[in-house]
Backbone as CSV, one residue per row, in Angstrom:
resi,resn,N_x,N_y,N_z,CA_x,CA_y,CA_z,C_x,C_y,C_z
1,UNK,34.763,67.713,-89.699,33.940,68.185,-88.575,34.716,69.238,-87.790
2,UNK,34.086,70.307,-87.472,34.759,71.388,-86.759,34.932,71.042,-85.291
3,UNK,35.836,71.796,-84.641,36.081,71.604,-83.216,34.814,71.883,-82.425
4,UNK,34.082,72.890,-82.826,32.842,73.246,-82.155,31.852,72.097,-82.207
5,UNK,31.743,71.435,-83.323,30.825,70.297,-83.465,31.239,69.146,-82.560
6,UNK,32.555,68.883,-82.507,33.034,67.813,-81.628,32.699,68.136,-80.177
7,UNK,32.895,69.378,-79.790,32.607,69.793,-78.413,31.139,69.596,-78.085
8,UNK,30.276,69.977,-79.040,28.834,69.825,-78.828,28.468,68.359,-78.689
9,UNK,29.016,67.504,-79.547,28.721,66.078,-79.478,29.201,65.471,-78.160
10,UNK,30.395,65.911,-77.720,30.930,65.407,-76.452,30.026,65.798,-75.295
11,UNK,29.536,67.026,-75.321,28.633,67.491,-74.259,27.333,66.705,-74.269
12,UNK,26.814,66.439,-75.465,25.569,65.665,-75.577,25.760,64.265,-75.013
13,UNK,26.891,63.634,-75.352,27.168,62.295,-74.832,27.303,62.307,-73.313
14,UNK,27.975,63.336,-72.806,28.164,63.454,-71.361,26.814,63.608,-70.650
15,UNK,25.958,64.437,-71.216,24.629,64.649,-70.631,23.789,63.382,-70.713
16,UNK,23.942,62.636,-71.805,23.206,61.376,-71.951,23.645,60.383,-70.892
17,UNK,24.973,60.370,-70.608,25.481,59.477,-69.577,24.941,59.837,-68.210
18,UNK,24.920,61.148,-67.906,24.384,61.603,-66.626,22.917,61.249,-66.506
19,UNK,22.176,61.428,-67.593,20.748,61.105,-67.596,20.528,59.622,-67.353
20,UNK,21.407,58.790,-67.936,21.293,57.348,-67.733,21.533,56.955,-66.292
21,UNK,22.513,57.607,-65.654,22.796,57.345,-64.239,21.606,57.741,-63.382
22,UNK,21.028,58.905,-63.687,19.874,59.368,-62.926,18.715,58.390,-63.041
23,UNK,18.481,57.898,-64.243,17.396,56.932,-64.445,17.649,55.653,-63.662
24,UNK,18.911,55.211,-63.662,19.256,53.987,-62.940,19.055,54.163,-61.433
25,UNK,19.500,55.320,-60.911,19.341,55.603,-59.478,17.867,55.668,-59.117
26,UNK,17.081,56.368,-59.924,15.650,56.505,-59.652,14.952,55.146,-59.709
27,UNK,15.350,54.302,-60.660,14.760,52.965,-60.760,15.086,52.143,-59.517
28,UNK,16.313,52.284,-59.020,16.718,51.559,-57.818,15.907,52.026,-56.607
29,UNK,15.736,53.337,-56.491,14.958,53.893,-55.379,13.509,53.416,-55.451
30,UNK,12.937,53.436,-56.641,11.541,53.009,-56.802,11.358,51.530,-56.508
31,UNK,12.411,50.744,-56.664,12.302,49.303,-56.417,12.286,48.974,-54.927
32,UNK,12.609,49.943,-54.066,12.610,49.732,-52.606,11.968,50.947,-51.937
33,UNK,10.676,51.150,-52.155,10.030,52.382,-51.660,10.071,52.529,-50.144
34,UNK,9.867,51.437,-49.422,9.860,51.511,-47.967,11.195,51.982,-47.412
35,UNK,12.268,51.473,-47.982,13.615,51.843,-47.537,13.839,53.345,-47.669
36,UNK,13.454,53.886,-48.816,13.778,55.290,-49.071,12.766,56.256,-48.455
37,UNK,11.549,55.800,-48.210,10.624,56.614,-47.422,11.159,56.732,-45.995
38,UNK,11.632,55.614,-45.450,12.215,55.616,-44.103,13.437,56.535,-44.035
39,UNK,14.295,56.441,-45.048,15.473,57.301,-45.102,15.087,58.782,-45.174
40,UNK,14.021,59.068,-45.910,13.559,60.453,-46.019,13.088,60.971,-44.664
41,UNK,12.340,60.132,-43.937,11.905,60.516,-42.586,13.110,60.773,-41.702
42,UNK,14.111,59.895,-41.779,15.318,60.069,-40.970,16.069,61.341,-41.344
43,UNK,16.022,61.709,-42.613,16.675,62.953,-43.027,16.042,64.148,-42.312
44,UNK,14.719,64.214,-42.337,14.038,65.363,-41.731,14.174,65.361,-40.210
45,UNK,14.126,64.186,-39.594,14.290,64.163,-38.133,15.724,64.507,-37.740
46,UNK,16.687,64.133,-38.566,18.081,64.479,-38.293,18.298,65.979,-38.425
47,UNK,17.703,66.583,-39.443,17.775,68.040,-39.595,17.165,68.719,-38.369
48,UNK,16.043,68.171,-37.903,15.390,68.749,-36.720,16.318,68.683,-35.506
49,UNK,17.025,67.558,-35.348,17.943,67.430,-34.209,19.054,68.482,-34.251
50,UNK,19.514,68.798,-35.442,20.590,69.781,-35.577,20.146,71.193,-35.197
51,UNK,18.843,71.396,-35.095,18.326,72.708,-34.703,17.955,72.767,-33.225
52,UNK,18.247,71.679,-32.495,17.943,71.648,-31.060,19.199,71.920,-30.247
53,UNK,19.022,72.482,-29.084,20.152,72.632,-28.170,20.512,71.260,-27.625
54,UNK,21.766,71.023,-27.227,22.161,69.706,-26.708,21.291,69.236,-25.544
55,UNK,20.948,70.156,-24.628,20.145,69.765,-23.465,18.744,69.366,-23.885
56,UNK,18.127,70.155,-24.775,16.778,69.846,-25.238,16.772,68.559,-26.038
57,UNK,17.804,68.363,-26.861,17.893,67.153,-27.681,17.914,65.898,-26.813
58,UNK,18.701,65.895,-25.746,18.782,64.732,-24.873,17.435,64.430,-24.231
59,UNK,16.768,65.460,-23.743,15.466,65.266,-23.109,14.431,64.816,-24.134
60,UNK,14.478,65.415,-25.323,13.545,65.083,-26.398,13.692,63.617,-26.810
61,UNK,14.935,63.167,-27.028,15.169,61.788,-27.460,14.866,60.795,-26.342
62,UNK,15.138,61.188,-25.115,14.863,60.283,-23.996,13.365,59.968,-23.891
63,UNK,12.525,60.939,-24.223,11.082,60.715,-24.191,10.619,59.812,-25.328
64,UNK,11.470,59.600,-26.320,11.162,58.730,-27.445,12.021,57.474,-27.428
65,UNK,12.651,57.228,-26.303,13.557,56.087,-26.166,12.814,54.837,-25.715
66,UNK,13.330,53.717,-26.162,12.766,52.439,-25.728,13.500,51.970,-24.470
67,UNK,13.535,52.854,-23.472,14.117,52.447,-22.190,13.031,51.840,-21.303
68,UNK,13.427,51.318,-20.184,12.487,50.612,-19.312,11.364,51.542,-18.856
69,UNK,11.714,52.770,-18.508,10.714,53.717,-18.019,9.649,54.003,-19.075
70,UNK,10.077,54.342,-20.296,9.122,54.687,-21.346,8.364,53.464,-21.855
71,UNK,9.022,52.322,-21.929,8.337,51.099,-22.372,7.228,50.696,-21.402
72,UNK,7.436,50.962,-20.131,6.414,50.598,-19.143,5.212,51.538,-19.196
73,UNK,5.384,52.721,-19.788,4.302,53.713,-19.837,3.687,53.837,-21.232
74,UNK,4.527,53.886,-22.263,4.027,54.107,-23.629,4.725,53.141,-24.600
75,UNK,4.516,51.843,-24.461,5.294,50.883,-25.261,5.148,51.038,-26.768
76,UNK,3.921,51.155,-27.257,3.723,51.237,-28.711,4.304,52.535,-29.262
77,UNK,4.030,53.635,-28.581,4.507,54.932,-29.058,6.022,54.971,-29.167
78,UNK,6.728,54.521,-28.139,8.189,54.629,-28.188,8.810,53.595,-29.121
79,UNK,8.175,52.440,-29.288,8.714,51.457,-30.222,8.678,51.991,-31.653
80,UNK,7.626,52.739,-31.977,7.537,53.352,-33.308,8.433,54.584,-33.393
81,UNK,8.319,55.470,-32.411,9.045,56.740,-32.463,10.555,56.553,-32.434
82,UNK,11.030,55.576,-31.683,12.482,55.391,-31.559,13.137,55.016,-32.882
83,UNK,12.350,54.436,-33.799,12.891,54.029,-35.101,12.892,55.166,-36.114
84,UNK,12.510,56.356,-35.689,12.456,57.504,-36.596,13.538,58.541,-36.307
85,UNK,14.440,58.198,-35.393,15.486,59.139,-35.004,16.839,58.451,-34.984
86,UNK,17.881,59.204,-35.287,19.249,58.699,-35.265,20.003,59.429,-34.168
87,UNK,20.457,58.714,-33.187,21.254,59.322,-32.121,22.660,59.589,-32.659
88,UNK,23.067,60.822,-32.658,24.380,61.178,-33.199,24.280,62.136,-34.360
89,UNK,23.152,62.114,-35.068,22.903,63.103,-36.104,23.649,62.928,-37.404
90,UNK,24.192,61.741,-37.677,24.921,61.518,-38.935,24.045,60.683,-39.865
91,UNK,23.476,61.333,-40.882,22.512,60.681,-41.768,23.156,59.977,-42.955
92,UNK,24.181,60.564,-43.540,24.763,60.030,-44.775,25.234,58.575,-44.662
93,UNK,25.870,58.158,-43.557,26.259,56.738,-43.478,25.067,55.789,-43.611
94,UNK,23.906,56.234,-43.166,22.722,55.379,-43.269,22.205,55.285,-44.693
95,UNK,22.488,56.285,-45.520,22.135,56.188,-46.941,22.870,55.003,-47.555
96,UNK,24.145,54.877,-47.223,24.956,53.766,-47.738,24.458,52.434,-47.180
97,UNK,24.261,52.372,-45.869,23.857,51.119,-45.230,22.457,50.689,-45.678
98,UNK,21.539,51.635,-45.767,20.179,51.300,-46.204,20.174,50.826,-47.651
99,UNK,20.967,51.472,-48.487,21.021,51.087,-49.902,21.666,49.713,-50.075
100,UNK,22.669,49.429,-49.251,23.396,48.160,-49.375,22.624,46.980,-48.786
101,UNK,21.847,47.219,-47.728,21.187,46.112,-47.036,19.660,46.192,-47.083
102,UNK,19.080,47.243,-46.535,17.621,47.331,-46.527,17.025,47.276,-47.933
103,UNK,17.583,48.064,-48.851,17.036,48.098,-50.205,17.144,46.729,-50.873
104,UNK,18.267,46.039,-50.646,18.434,44.713,-51.228,17.401,43.730,-50.685
105,UNK,17.183,43.777,-49.377,16.217,42.866,-48.766,14.804,43.202,-49.234
106,UNK,14.464,44.480,-49.314,13.120,44.860,-49.751,12.870,44.462,-51.204
107,UNK,13.854,44.655,-52.066,13.704,44.268,-53.473,13.537,42.762,-53.623
108,UNK,14.192,42.039,-52.746,14.163,40.572,-52.804,12.888,40.000,-52.187
109,UNK,12.553,40.414,-50.969,11.414,39.841,-50.259,10.098,40.538,-50.561
110,UNK,10.168,41.777,-51.037,8.965,42.587,-51.156,8.824,43.457,-49.913
111,UNK,8.089,44.545,-50.049,8.010,45.516,-48.966,7.392,44.934,-47.698
112,UNK,6.329,44.151,-47.836,5.631,43.621,-46.655,6.538,42.691,-45.847
113,UNK,7.221,41.771,-46.518,8.095,40.832,-45.805,9.323,41.539,-45.235
114,UNK,9.870,42.470,-45.996,10.989,43.256,-45.474,10.581,43.992,-44.208
115,UNK,9.405,44.599,-44.230,8.927,45.331,-43.068,8.713,44.395,-41.885
116,UNK,8.265,43.164,-42.162,8.075,42.188,-41.087,9.407,41.832,-40.427
117,UNK,10.448,41.667,-41.242,11.784,41.387,-40.700,12.265,42.546,-39.827
118,UNK,12.113,43.765,-40.346,12.555,44.955,-39.604,11.799,45.100,-38.292
119,UNK,10.484,44.919,-38.348,9.666,45.073,-37.144,10.016,44.007,-36.114
120,UNK,10.189,42.778,-36.573,10.529,41.694,-35.645,11.862,41.966,-34.960
121,UNK,12.860,42.362,-35.747,14.188,42.625,-35.173,14.147,43.816,-34.216
122,UNK,13.487,44.880,-34.636,13.449,46.098,-33.813,12.681,45.875,-32.506
123,UNK,11.497,45.299,-32.616,10.633,45.142,-31.436,11.158,44.061,-30.500
124,UNK,11.415,42.883,-31.036,11.824,41.765,-30.175,13.194,42.007,-29.535
125,UNK,14.147,42.508,-30.311,15.476,42.770,-29.745,15.405,43.856,-28.677
126,UNK,14.557,44.857,-28.905,14.384,45.916,-27.898,13.846,45.331,-26.599
127,UNK,12.782,44.553,-26.707,12.156,44.001,-25.503,13.094,43.035,-24.772
128,UNK,13.765,42.180,-25.534,14.667,41.199,-24.913,15.837,41.901,-24.232
129,UNK,16.418,42.888,-24.894,17.565,43.588,-24.306,17.156,44.396,-23.081
130,UNK,15.960,44.955,-23.098,15.513,45.729,-21.944,15.148,44.816,-20.763
131,UNK,14.630,43.636,-21.048,14.394,42.655,-19.971,15.733,42.251,-19.349
132,UNK,16.740,42.034,-20.203,18.073,41.693,-19.694,18.642,42.823,-18.851
133,UNK,18.416,44.067,-19.295,18.892,45.212,-18.526,18.175,45.303,-17.181
134,UNK,16.866,45.045,-17.168,16.109,45.076,-15.913,16.636,44.030,-14.935
135,UNK,17.000,42.860,-15.453,17.577,41.814,-14.605,18.928,42.260,-14.053
136,UNK,19.707,42.936,-14.907,21.016,43.415,-14.457,20.872,44.480,-13.370
137,UNK,19.876,45.342,-13.508,19.622,46.358,-12.477,19.200,45.689,-11.173
138,UNK,18.333,44.710,-11.274,17.850,44.003,-10.081,18.977,43.288,-9.363
139,UNK,19.936,42.755,-10.143,21.060,42.022,-9.538,22.218,42.938,-9.162
140,UNK,22.034,44.230,-9.322,23.083,45.170,-8.957,24.221,45.271,-9.949
141,UNK,24.022,44.757,-11.171,25.070,44.790,-12.194,24.994,46.040,-13.068
142,UNK,23.898,46.773,-12.947,23.729,48.017,-13.693,23.076,49.031,-12.767
143,UNK,23.381,50.321,-12.932,22.805,51.338,-12.035,21.304,51.514,-12.265
144,UNK,20.627,51.954,-11.229,19.187,52.189,-11.312,18.844,53.241,-12.368
145,UNK,19.758,54.163,-12.590,19.518,55.220,-13.580,19.379,54.678,-15.003
146,UNK,19.752,53.418,-15.213,19.663,52.820,-16.549,18.226,52.694,-17.038
147,UNK,17.256,52.795,-16.123,15.855,52.697,-16.554,15.476,53.872,-17.450
148,UNK,16.239,54.960,-17.378,15.962,56.150,-18.194,17.021,56.381,-19.266
149,UNK,17.744,55.341,-19.625,18.818,55.502,-20.600,18.279,55.955,-21.955
150,UNK,19.105,56.638,-22.717,18.711,57.093,-24.054,18.893,55.930,-25.025
151,UNK,17.813,55.539,-25.681,17.869,54.384,-26.585,16.957,54.608,-27.778
152,UNK,17.476,55.286,-28.790,16.753,55.451,-30.045,17.662,54.984,-31.172
153,UNK,17.091,54.786,-32.346,17.909,54.408,-33.487,17.317,53.270,-34.286
154,UNK,18.008,52.966,-35.375,17.498,52.003,-36.343,18.416,50.791,-36.491
155,UNK,19.382,50.666,-35.594,20.412,49.642,-35.772,19.894,48.220,-35.567
156,UNK,18.871,48.023,-34.734,18.342,46.674,-34.540,17.677,46.171,-35.824
157,UNK,16.874,47.014,-36.441,16.235,46.637,-37.704,17.282,46.395,-38.783
158,UNK,18.329,47.215,-38.783,19.395,47.047,-39.770,20.110,45.713,-39.573
159,UNK,20.386,45.358,-38.320,21.051,44.080,-38.042,20.190,42.913,-38.508
160,UNK,18.879,43.014,-38.319,17.989,41.963,-38.797,18.033,41.830,-40.303
161,UNK,18.051,42.962,-41.008,18.110,42.936,-42.471,19.446,42.377,-42.957
162,UNK,20.532,42.785,-42.301,21.862,42.268,-42.657,21.890,40.750,-42.524
163,UNK,21.309,40.235,-41.437,21.360,38.794,-41.187,20.484,38.008,-42.146
164,UNK,19.275,38.487,-42.422,18.372,37.713,-43.291,18.896,37.656,-44.720
165,UNK,19.747,38.601,-45.095,20.325,38.608,-46.440,21.200,37.380,-46.683
166,UNK,21.566,36.701,-45.612,22.319,35.443,-45.717,21.618,34.465,-46.654
167,UNK,20.293,34.413,-46.591,19.526,33.465,-47.405,19.443,33.879,-48.863
168,UNK,19.850,35.082,-49.170,19.835,35.591,-50.539,21.095,35.205,-51.302
169,UNK,22.148,34.850,-50.573,23.454,34.596,-51.175,23.639,33.097,-51.397
170,UNK,24.083,32.684,-52.579,24.255,31.250,-52.848,25.470,30.674,-52.136
171,UNK,25.438,29.361,-51.910,26.602,28.660,-51.371,27.681,28.627,-52.457
172,UNK,28.955,28.654,-52.082,29.504,28.666,-50.715,29.708,30.079,-50.155
173,UNK,29.366,31.114,-50.968,29.638,32.490,-50.568,28.857,32.895,-49.318
174,UNK,27.684,32.292,-49.138,26.854,32.684,-47.994,27.516,32.384,-46.658
175,UNK,28.338,31.337,-46.617,28.954,30.951,-45.338,30.040,31.945,-44.914
176,UNK,30.743,32.487,-45.884,31.691,33.550,-45.571,30.970,34.800,-45.091
177,UNK,29.855,35.097,-45.747,29.039,36.252,-45.322,28.532,36.053,-43.906
178,UNK,28.041,34.846,-43.609,27.531,34.550,-42.263,28.637,34.690,-41.225
179,UNK,29.831,34.231,-41.560,30.955,34.329,-40.618,31.245,35.790,-40.283
180,UNK,31.213,36.652,-41.299,31.465,38.077,-41.071,30.368,38.676,-40.192
181,UNK,29.113,38.333,-40.490,27.985,38.845,-39.701,28.116,38.434,-38.241
182,UNK,28.450,37.165,-38.009,28.569,36.683,-36.636,29.729,37.348,-35.899
183,UNK,30.824,37.588,-36.608,31.955,38.269,-35.979,31.566,39.700,-35.598
184,UNK,30.919,40.393,-36.520,30.541,41.797,-36.286,29.629,41.934,-35.073
185,UNK,28.686,40.988,-34.923,27.700,41.126,-33.846,28.019,40.297,-32.603
186,UNK,29.028,39.433,-32.676,29.377,38.622,-31.506,30.546,39.210,-30.726
187,UNK,31.544,39.722,-31.426,32.733,40.253,-30.759,32.400,41.323,-29.707
188,UNK,31.514,42.291,-30.014,31.232,43.323,-28.998,30.664,42.774,-27.691
189,UNK,29.914,41.674,-27.732,29.324,41.165,-26.489,30.304,40.300,-25.698
190,UNK,31.494,40.074,-26.269,32.510,39.318,-25.534,33.538,40.233,-24.873
191,UNK,33.469,41.531,-25.214,34.441,42.477,-24.644,33.712,43.731,-24.178
192,UNK,33.435,43.784,-22.899,32.753,44.956,-22.341,31.395,45.202,-22.944
193,UNK,30.507,44.216,-22.952,29.217,44.359,-23.630,28.295,45.369,-22.954
194,UNK,27.454,45.993,-23.758,26.388,46.851,-23.271,25.062,46.212,-23.671
195,UNK,23.949,46.749,-23.155,22.663,46.180,-23.529,22.402,46.401,-25.023
196,UNK,22.980,47.454,-25.598,22.827,47.701,-27.026,23.578,46.655,-27.844
197,UNK,24.791,46.303,-27.415,25.539,45.233,-28.093,24.749,43.927,-28.050
198,UNK,24.177,43.645,-26.891,23.356,42.443,-26.757,22.152,42.515,-27.691
199,UNK,21.540,43.700,-27.791,20.397,43.881,-28.690,20.771,43.655,-30.145
200,UNK,21.959,44.102,-30.541,22.414,43.875,-31.920,22.586,42.379,-32.192
201,UNK,23.157,41.681,-31.248,23.352,40.241,-31.397,22.002,39.533,-31.525
202,UNK,21.064,39.902,-30.665,19.725,39.304,-30.711,19.048,39.636,-32.044
203,UNK,19.210,40.860,-32.518,18.617,41.273,-33.797,19.120,40.408,-34.947
204,UNK,20.421,40.137,-34.936,20.986,39.294,-35.994,20.409,37.880,-35.929
205,UNK,20.244,37.354,-34.722,19.643,36.025,-34.580,18.198,36.021,-35.067
206,UNK,17.479,37.094,-34.793,16.092,37.201,-35.249,16.047,37.255,-36.774
207,UNK,16.982,38.005,-37.374,17.052,38.042,-38.825,17.279,36.657,-39.414
208,UNK,18.166,35.884,-38.801,18.411,34.519,-39.267,17.192,33.631,-39.051
209,UNK,16.402,33.944,-38.022,15.196,33.155,-37.727,14.051,33.476,-38.688
210,UNK,14.242,34.491,-39.537,13.194,34.876,-40.489,13.258,34.064,-41.781
211,UNK,13.876,32.900,-41.731,13.964,32.057,-42.926,12.611,31.769,-43.563
212,UNK,11.547,31.527,-42.777,10.246,31.288,-43.411,9.803,32.414,-44.344
213,UNK,10.190,33.634,-44.058,9.851,34.749,-44.935,10.700,34.756,-46.202
214,UNK,11.881,34.155,-46.116,12.813,34.160,-47.241,12.679,32.923,-48.122
215,UNK,12.051,31.885,-47.594,11.971,30.612,-48.319,11.267,30.796,-49.667
216,UNK,11.920,30.291,-50.707,11.324,30.334,-52.039,11.435,31.669,-52.752
217,UNK,12.200,32.598,-52.190,12.293,33.919,-52.813,13.469,34.054,-53.779
218,UNK,14.254,32.964,-53.954,15.359,33.026,-54.907,16.643,33.526,-54.282
219,UNK,17.747,33.322,-54.973,19.075,33.731,-54.501,19.779,34.525,-55.588
220,UNK,20.845,35.209,-55.189,21.700,35.872,-56.159,22.396,34.819,-57.008
221,UNK,22.723,35.179,-58.252,23.400,34.230,-59.130,24.807,33.949,-58.637
222,UNK,25.183,32.672,-58.617,26.544,32.291,-58.291,27.454,32.751,-59.430
223,UNK,28.513,33.483,-59.138,29.402,33.975,-60.197,29.964,32.872,-61.078
224,UNK,30.034,31.618,-60.591,30.579,30.512,-61.371,29.548,29.939,-62.342
225,UNK,28.280,30.358,-62.165,27.220,29.827,-63.007,26.929,30.800,-64.136
226,UNK,26.504,30.254,-65.273,26.176,31.104,-66.406,24.678,31.166,-66.641
227,UNK,23.952,30.243,-66.049,22.504,30.237,-66.238,21.868,31.394,-65.502
228,UNK,20.793,31.894,-66.054,20.087,33.009,-65.425,19.337,32.520,-64.203
229,UNK,19.192,33.381,-63.253,18.471,33.045,-62.037,16.986,33.218,-62.278
230,UNK,16.151,32.253,-61.847,14.707,32.443,-61.960,14.287,33.635,-61.129
231,UNK,13.277,34.375,-61.566,12.840,35.542,-60.790,12.363,35.162,-59.422
232,UNK,12.698,36.027,-58.391,12.315,35.752,-57.015,10.884,36.101,-56.755
């Protein structure tokens, strides 16, 4: 066989490998459509933010924030709109986080149940944290200007998805996972907490409270077991 033939065969194999990776990635994306549609929306809104001046961006996001002022005037609109923007403008880290957590939960529970977990965590944690903030303002523990604070993002829904994934992991591994989740969301509220830290903690508790949605959906295979897992 000539050198040229070997080179051609090597290129064909390399292209076949790349094609296989592409198929695998596309199959993974198709298995969690809600996750990646949401990520696509966040991509375009993040690009839009990068084309705004800093002053306009702050005013624009504040009008879509789930702060006390906007919730009292346009609750439904801001609860939906706030989940379509990322404060800070860094989209790529969310590709990793969504793929690691949201996509896993959606593939496991199905799109409808995954969306229910996300909505419960986002809406309930927002309302509870803002009620707590209103109490803090009333008691003089937070400034009056906090009613107009900037509060957009997807972290509450993400915390709910991270927490509900606990039910997907078999024992004893799930308890180590739960310990990490509790540390991540509990430590911030013990050291200089903000209403957002409190909201993250509440979101994680809401995710854990979504057990009825997870019941009977199956678990990941225990690495010590050789039997196949029944389909979820």
